[in-house]
Amino acid sequence: MGRTVVVLGGGISGLAASYHLSRAPCPPKVVLVEGSERLGGWIRSVRGPGDAVFELGPRGIRPAGAVGARTLLLVMLGGSWLQTLEARGSVLSQELFQQQAQQAAAAQLGLKEPPSHCLVHLHKNCIPQYTLGHWQKLEAATQFLASQRLPLTLAGASYEGVAVNDCIESGRQAAARALGSEPNS
Ligand SMILES: Cc1cc2nc3c(=O)[nH]c(=O)nc-3n(C[C@H](O)[C@H](O)[C@H](O)COP(=O)(O)OP(=O)(O)OC[C@H]3O[C@@H](n4cnc5c(N)ncnc54)[C@H](O)[C@@H]3O)c2cc1C
């Protein structure tokens, strides 16, 4: 009977793993399990006010042609600035975020004109922040899986890099491990 590999999560990492599994010389049956109503995970374009295209995640991925060329500037705010506001109990309003983004665009890019279209989203915990000891924990988890011969392999932004290219590579390596081949071959 043919082998079946289940890929959990249809973000870019799971999609890359599925792609590489299905392109193997002797491909297994691939079952991609996605919990939401769409594939792509954090890579997501939406149409906002004025039919303008906004990227909710990485802006490096955008539609080809004129639509992509007009994709709007993404300003990401957060970190200690947001934590300080939260600690003070400040009201985290859309107006406050927009004002802060405009100030940053003006100060850092010289863009003084207010934007014609604006979409504000608060994504909490959207990019994994690796803490001290992350690599040791990952190594221990990987060794545990191998020593217990568990048919499970890890891929995605939570493990070895959050950038889209890291995620695609981690999906490729996970597919290779699931197929029992050397990830770096
Ligand atoms: C705002 C923002 C801007 C970014 N900008 C950049 C950038 O400019 N350049 C860059 O390289 N990277 C950028 N990144 C990082 C990059 O986009 C992400 O790290 C990457 O897309 C994560 O992909 P992933 O497949 O590992 O995880 P995700 O995209 O989180 O996908 C995981 C998928 O699994 C599904 N899922 C979760 N749990 C379950 C479950 N139990 N059962 C079934 N399905 C489940 C989720 O619904 C989701 O579809 C950005 C990220 C964000 C949030």
Tab-separated table of C-alpha atoms and ligand atoms in Angstrom:
chain	number	residue	atom	x	y	z
A	1	MET	CA	0.000	0.000	0.000
A	2	GLY	CA	1.270	3.523	-0.833
A	3	ARG	CA	2.478	5.809	1.907
A	4	THR	CA	0.443	8.775	3.152
A	5	VAL	CA	2.013	11.931	4.568
A	6	VAL	CA	-0.176	14.392	6.475
A	7	VAL	CA	0.920	18.038	6.357
A	8	LEU	CA	-0.594	20.097	9.169
A	9	GLY	CA	-1.132	23.745	8.201
A	10	GLY	CA	-1.479	25.312	4.777
A	11	GLY	CA	0.751	28.348	5.301
A	12	ILE	CA	3.781	28.803	3.073
A	13	SER	CA	5.738	26.159	5.056
A	14	GLY	CA	3.058	23.492	4.681
A	15	LEU	CA	2.506	24.388	1.040
A	16	ALA	CA	6.242	24.115	0.337
A	17	ALA	CA	6.373	20.738	2.111
A	18	SER	CA	3.344	19.510	0.119
A	19	TYR	CA	4.892	20.704	-3.124
A	20	HIS	CA	8.175	18.878	-2.492
A	21	LEU	CA	6.426	15.713	-1.287
A	22	SER	CA	4.269	15.563	-4.391
A	23	ARG	CA	7.315	16.109	-6.652
A	24	ALA	CA	9.252	13.158	-5.180
A	25	PRO	CA	10.210	10.382	-7.635
A	26	CYS	CA	7.843	8.021	-5.826
A	27	PRO	CA	5.379	10.502	-4.306
A	28	PRO	CA	3.326	9.564	-1.263
A	29	LYS	CA	-0.331	10.488	-0.967
A	30	VAL	CA	-0.274	14.002	0.540
A	31	VAL	CA	-3.097	15.145	2.825
A	32	LEU	CA	-2.921	18.855	3.616
A	33	VAL	CA	-4.957	19.787	6.703
A	34	GLU	CA	-5.781	23.484	7.038
A	35	GLY	CA	-7.856	24.790	9.940
A	36	SER	CA	-9.030	28.048	8.365
A	37	GLU	CA	-11.108	28.701	5.263
A	38	ARG	CA	-8.115	29.566	3.072
A	39	LEU	CA	-4.542	28.563	2.266
A	40	GLY	CA	-1.544	30.865	2.604
A	41	GLY	CA	-1.401	31.539	6.344
A	42	TRP	CA	0.130	34.956	6.979
A	43	ILE	CA	0.621	35.610	3.297
A	44	ARG	CA	-2.593	37.399	2.521
A	45	SER	CA	-3.653	40.267	0.270
A	46	VAL	CA	-6.924	42.054	0.922
A	47	ARG	CA	-8.789	44.822	-0.825
A	48	GLY	CA	-9.439	47.775	1.434
A	49	PRO	CA	-10.880	51.275	1.053
A	50	GLY	CA	-10.943	52.484	-2.542
A	51	ASP	CA	-10.346	48.897	-3.763
A	52	ALA	CA	-6.669	49.337	-2.869
A	53	VAL	CA	-4.619	46.174	-2.331
A	54	PHE	CA	-3.135	45.790	1.140
A	55	GLU	CA	-0.806	43.071	2.382
A	56	LEU	CA	-1.670	41.754	5.837
A	57	GLY	CA	1.608	39.862	6.029
A	58	PRO	CA	4.816	40.086	4.035
A	59	ARG	CA	4.760	42.806	1.439
A	60	GLY	CA	7.438	41.105	-0.660
A	61	ILE	CA	4.732	38.763	-2.009
A	62	ARG	CA	2.294	40.691	-4.169
A	63	PRO	CA	0.304	40.338	-7.349
A	64	ALA	CA	2.089	40.708	-10.672
A	65	GLY	CA	1.542	43.706	-12.923
A	66	ALA	CA	-0.025	47.062	-12.198
A	67	VAL	CA	-1.926	45.837	-9.148
A	68	GLY	CA	1.302	44.709	-7.472
A	69	ALA	CA	3.140	47.869	-8.449
A	70	ARG	CA	0.501	49.930	-6.651
A	71	THR	CA	0.456	47.788	-3.516
A	72	LEU	CA	0.608	50.120	-0.581
A	73	LEU	CA	3.367	50.859	1.890
A	74	LEU	CA	3.304	48.609	4.934
A	75	VAL	CA	4.370	50.110	8.250
A	76	MET	CA	4.899	47.559	11.023
A	77	LEU	CA	4.820	48.877	14.582
A	78	GLY	CA	5.162	47.015	17.815
A	79	GLY	CA	7.755	45.803	20.251
A	80	SER	CA	8.540	47.912	23.290
A	81	TRP	CA	6.517	50.894	21.989
A	82	LEU	CA	3.311	48.855	22.046
A	83	GLN	CA	4.205	47.079	25.282
A	84	THR	CA	4.725	50.428	27.017
A	85	LEU	CA	1.331	51.682	25.815
A	86	GLU	CA	-0.330	48.474	27.014
A	87	ALA	CA	1.424	48.658	30.386
A	88	ARG	CA	0.159	52.226	30.797
A	89	GLY	CA	-3.381	51.064	30.020
A	90	SER	CA	-3.593	53.405	26.980
A	91	VAL	CA	-6.473	53.067	24.543
A	92	LEU	CA	-5.073	51.226	21.497
A	93	SER	CA	-7.177	52.933	18.853
A	94	GLN	CA	-6.892	52.636	15.069
A	95	GLU	CA	-6.314	56.426	14.955
A	96	LEU	CA	-3.335	56.131	17.278
A	97	PHE	CA	-1.724	53.398	15.134
A	98	GLN	CA	-2.354	55.321	11.922
A	99	GLN	CA	-0.910	58.513	13.390
A	100	GLN	CA	2.187	56.650	14.610
A	101	ALA	CA	2.639	54.952	11.201
A	102	GLN	CA	2.369	58.306	9.400
A	103	GLN	CA	4.912	59.853	11.756
A	104	ALA	CA	7.316	56.956	11.114
A	105	ALA	CA	6.850	57.187	7.316
A	106	ALA	CA	7.431	60.951	7.464
A	107	ALA	CA	10.494	60.742	9.720
A	108	GLN	CA	12.160	57.734	8.106
A	109	LEU	CA	11.108	58.002	4.450
A	110	GLY	CA	10.263	61.684	4.103
A	111	LEU	CA	6.659	60.858	3.121
A	112	LYS	CA	4.838	63.902	4.456
A	113	GLU	CA	1.589	63.581	2.452
A	114	PRO	CA	-1.143	61.740	4.338
A	115	PRO	CA	-2.036	58.434	2.634
A	116	SER	CA	-5.043	58.323	0.289
A	117	HIS	CA	-6.026	54.893	1.698
A	118	CYS	CA	-5.210	53.331	5.017
A	119	LEU	CA	-5.979	49.997	6.667
A	120	VAL	CA	-4.980	49.355	10.278
A	121	HIS	CA	-4.761	45.861	11.765
A	122	LEU	CA	-3.512	44.759	15.157
A	123	HIS	CA	-1.955	41.297	14.830
A	124	LYS	CA	-0.849	40.057	18.216
A	125	ASN	CA	1.940	37.469	18.425
A	126	CYS	CA	1.999	37.194	14.653
A	127	ILE	CA	5.750	36.678	14.243
A	128	PRO	CA	7.453	34.122	16.503
A	129	GLN	CA	10.006	35.691	18.826
A	130	TYR	CA	12.661	33.110	19.658
A	131	THR	CA	13.768	33.330	23.258
A	132	LEU	CA	17.140	32.515	24.797
A	133	GLY	CA	17.748	28.781	24.551
A	134	HIS	CA	15.501	28.348	21.509
A	135	TRP	CA	18.084	26.396	19.516
A	136	GLN	CA	18.808	24.028	22.419
A	137	LYS	CA	15.086	23.323	22.841
A	138	LEU	CA	14.738	22.690	19.133
A	139	GLU	CA	17.724	20.370	19.131
A	140	ALA	CA	16.321	18.456	22.137
A	141	ALA	CA	12.915	18.123	20.449
A	142	THR	CA	14.511	16.896	17.213
A	143	GLN	CA	16.625	14.340	19.080
A	144	PHE	CA	13.581	13.151	21.036
A	145	LEU	CA	11.582	12.612	17.835
A	146	ALA	CA	14.484	10.674	16.318
A	147	SER	CA	15.189	8.545	19.421
A	148	GLN	CA	11.503	7.639	19.806
A	149	ARG	CA	11.220	6.983	16.054
A	150	LEU	CA	8.152	9.203	15.955
A	151	PRO	CA	6.912	9.779	12.403
A	152	LEU	CA	6.804	13.538	12.889
A	153	THR	CA	8.924	16.309	11.465
A	154	LEU	CA	8.808	20.038	12.270
A	155	ALA	CA	8.668	22.901	9.789
A	156	GLY	CA	7.598	26.511	9.813
A	157	ALA	CA	8.194	29.931	11.285
A	158	SER	CA	8.226	28.657	14.870
A	159	TYR	CA	11.461	26.724	14.398
A	160	GLU	CA	14.289	27.802	12.116
A	161	GLY	CA	13.603	31.316	10.852
A	162	VAL	CA	10.525	33.433	10.251
A	163	ALA	CA	11.285	34.875	6.798
A	164	VAL	CA	9.303	33.502	3.874
A	165	ASN	CA	12.440	32.003	2.318
A	166	ASP	CA	13.311	30.275	5.637
A	167	CYS	CA	9.792	28.824	5.765
A	168	ILE	CA	9.961	27.520	2.198
A	169	GLU	CA	13.330	25.909	2.930
A	170	SER	CA	12.071	24.379	6.183
A	171	GLY	CA	9.124	22.900	4.250
A	172	ARG	CA	11.520	21.437	1.697
A	173	GLN	CA	13.720	19.931	4.412
A	174	ALA	CA	10.703	18.510	6.270
A	175	ALA	CA	9.500	16.864	3.057
A	176	ALA	CA	12.949	15.317	2.536
A	177	ARG	CA	13.003	13.983	6.118
A	178	ALA	CA	9.480	12.568	5.752
A	179	LEU	CA	10.635	10.771	2.589
A	180	GLY	CA	13.672	9.426	4.423
A	181	SER	CA	16.154	11.251	2.208
A	182	GLU	CA	18.983	13.582	3.182
A	183	PRO	CA	17.509	17.159	3.534
A	184	ASN	CA	20.639	18.757	2.052
A	185	SER	CA	20.954	16.505	-0.994
B	1	LIG	C1	2.712	41.317	9.406
B	1	LIG	C2	3.803	40.390	8.911
B	1	LIG	C3	4.750	40.855	8.031
B	1	LIG	C4	5.744	40.010	7.578
B	1	LIG	N1	6.665	40.482	6.682
B	1	LIG	C5	7.584	39.642	6.178
B	1	LIG	C6	8.484	40.085	5.150
B	1	LIG	O1	8.433	41.245	4.722
B	1	LIG	N2	9.385	39.194	4.653
B	1	LIG	C7	9.456	37.909	5.093
B	1	LIG	O2	10.292	37.123	4.610
B	1	LIG	N3	8.606	37.445	6.057
B	1	LIG	C8	7.680	38.287	6.597
B	1	LIG	N4	6.820	37.834	7.557
B	1	LIG	C9	6.994	36.458	8.099
B	1	LIG	C10	6.345	35.384	7.219
B	1	LIG	O3	5.255	35.906	6.484
B	1	LIG	C11	5.813	34.259	8.115
B	1	LIG	O4	6.811	33.852	9.044
B	1	LIG	C12	5.414	33.038	7.266
B	1	LIG	O5	4.449	33.397	6.291
B	1	LIG	C13	4.893	31.951	8.200
B	1	LIG	O6	4.525	30.845	7.404
B	1	LIG	P1	4.145	29.458	8.100
B	1	LIG	O7	3.586	28.584	7.029
B	1	LIG	O8	5.324	28.920	8.852
B	1	LIG	O9	3.055	29.816	9.194
B	1	LIG	P2	1.598	30.467	9.000
B	1	LIG	O10	1.576	31.451	7.886
B	1	LIG	O11	1.216	30.906	10.368
B	1	LIG	O12	0.710	29.225	8.536
B	1	LIG	C14	0.272	28.243	9.438
B	1	LIG	C15	-1.043	27.663	8.897
B	1	LIG	O13	-1.415	26.572	9.725
B	1	LIG	C16	-2.793	26.685	10.035
B	1	LIG	N5	-2.991	25.991	11.304
B	1	LIG	C17	-2.495	26.339	12.516
B	1	LIG	N6	-2.856	25.449	13.440
B	1	LIG	C18	-3.587	24.503	12.793
B	1	LIG	C19	-4.228	23.323	13.220
B	1	LIG	N7	-4.164	22.910	14.501
B	1	LIG	N8	-4.901	22.585	12.293
B	1	LIG	C20	-4.953	22.979	11.005
B	1	LIG	N9	-4.352	24.100	10.540
B	1	LIG	C21	-3.674	24.852	11.435
B	1	LIG	C22	-3.074	28.177	10.091
B	1	LIG	O14	-4.445	28.447	9.859
B	1	LIG	C23	-2.193	28.686	8.943
B	1	LIG	O15	-2.855	28.682	7.691
B	1	LIG	C24	5.799	38.646	8.022
B	1	LIG	C25	4.810	38.174	8.902
B	1	LIG	C26	3.819	39.030	9.337
B	1	LIG	C27	2.779	38.480	10.265
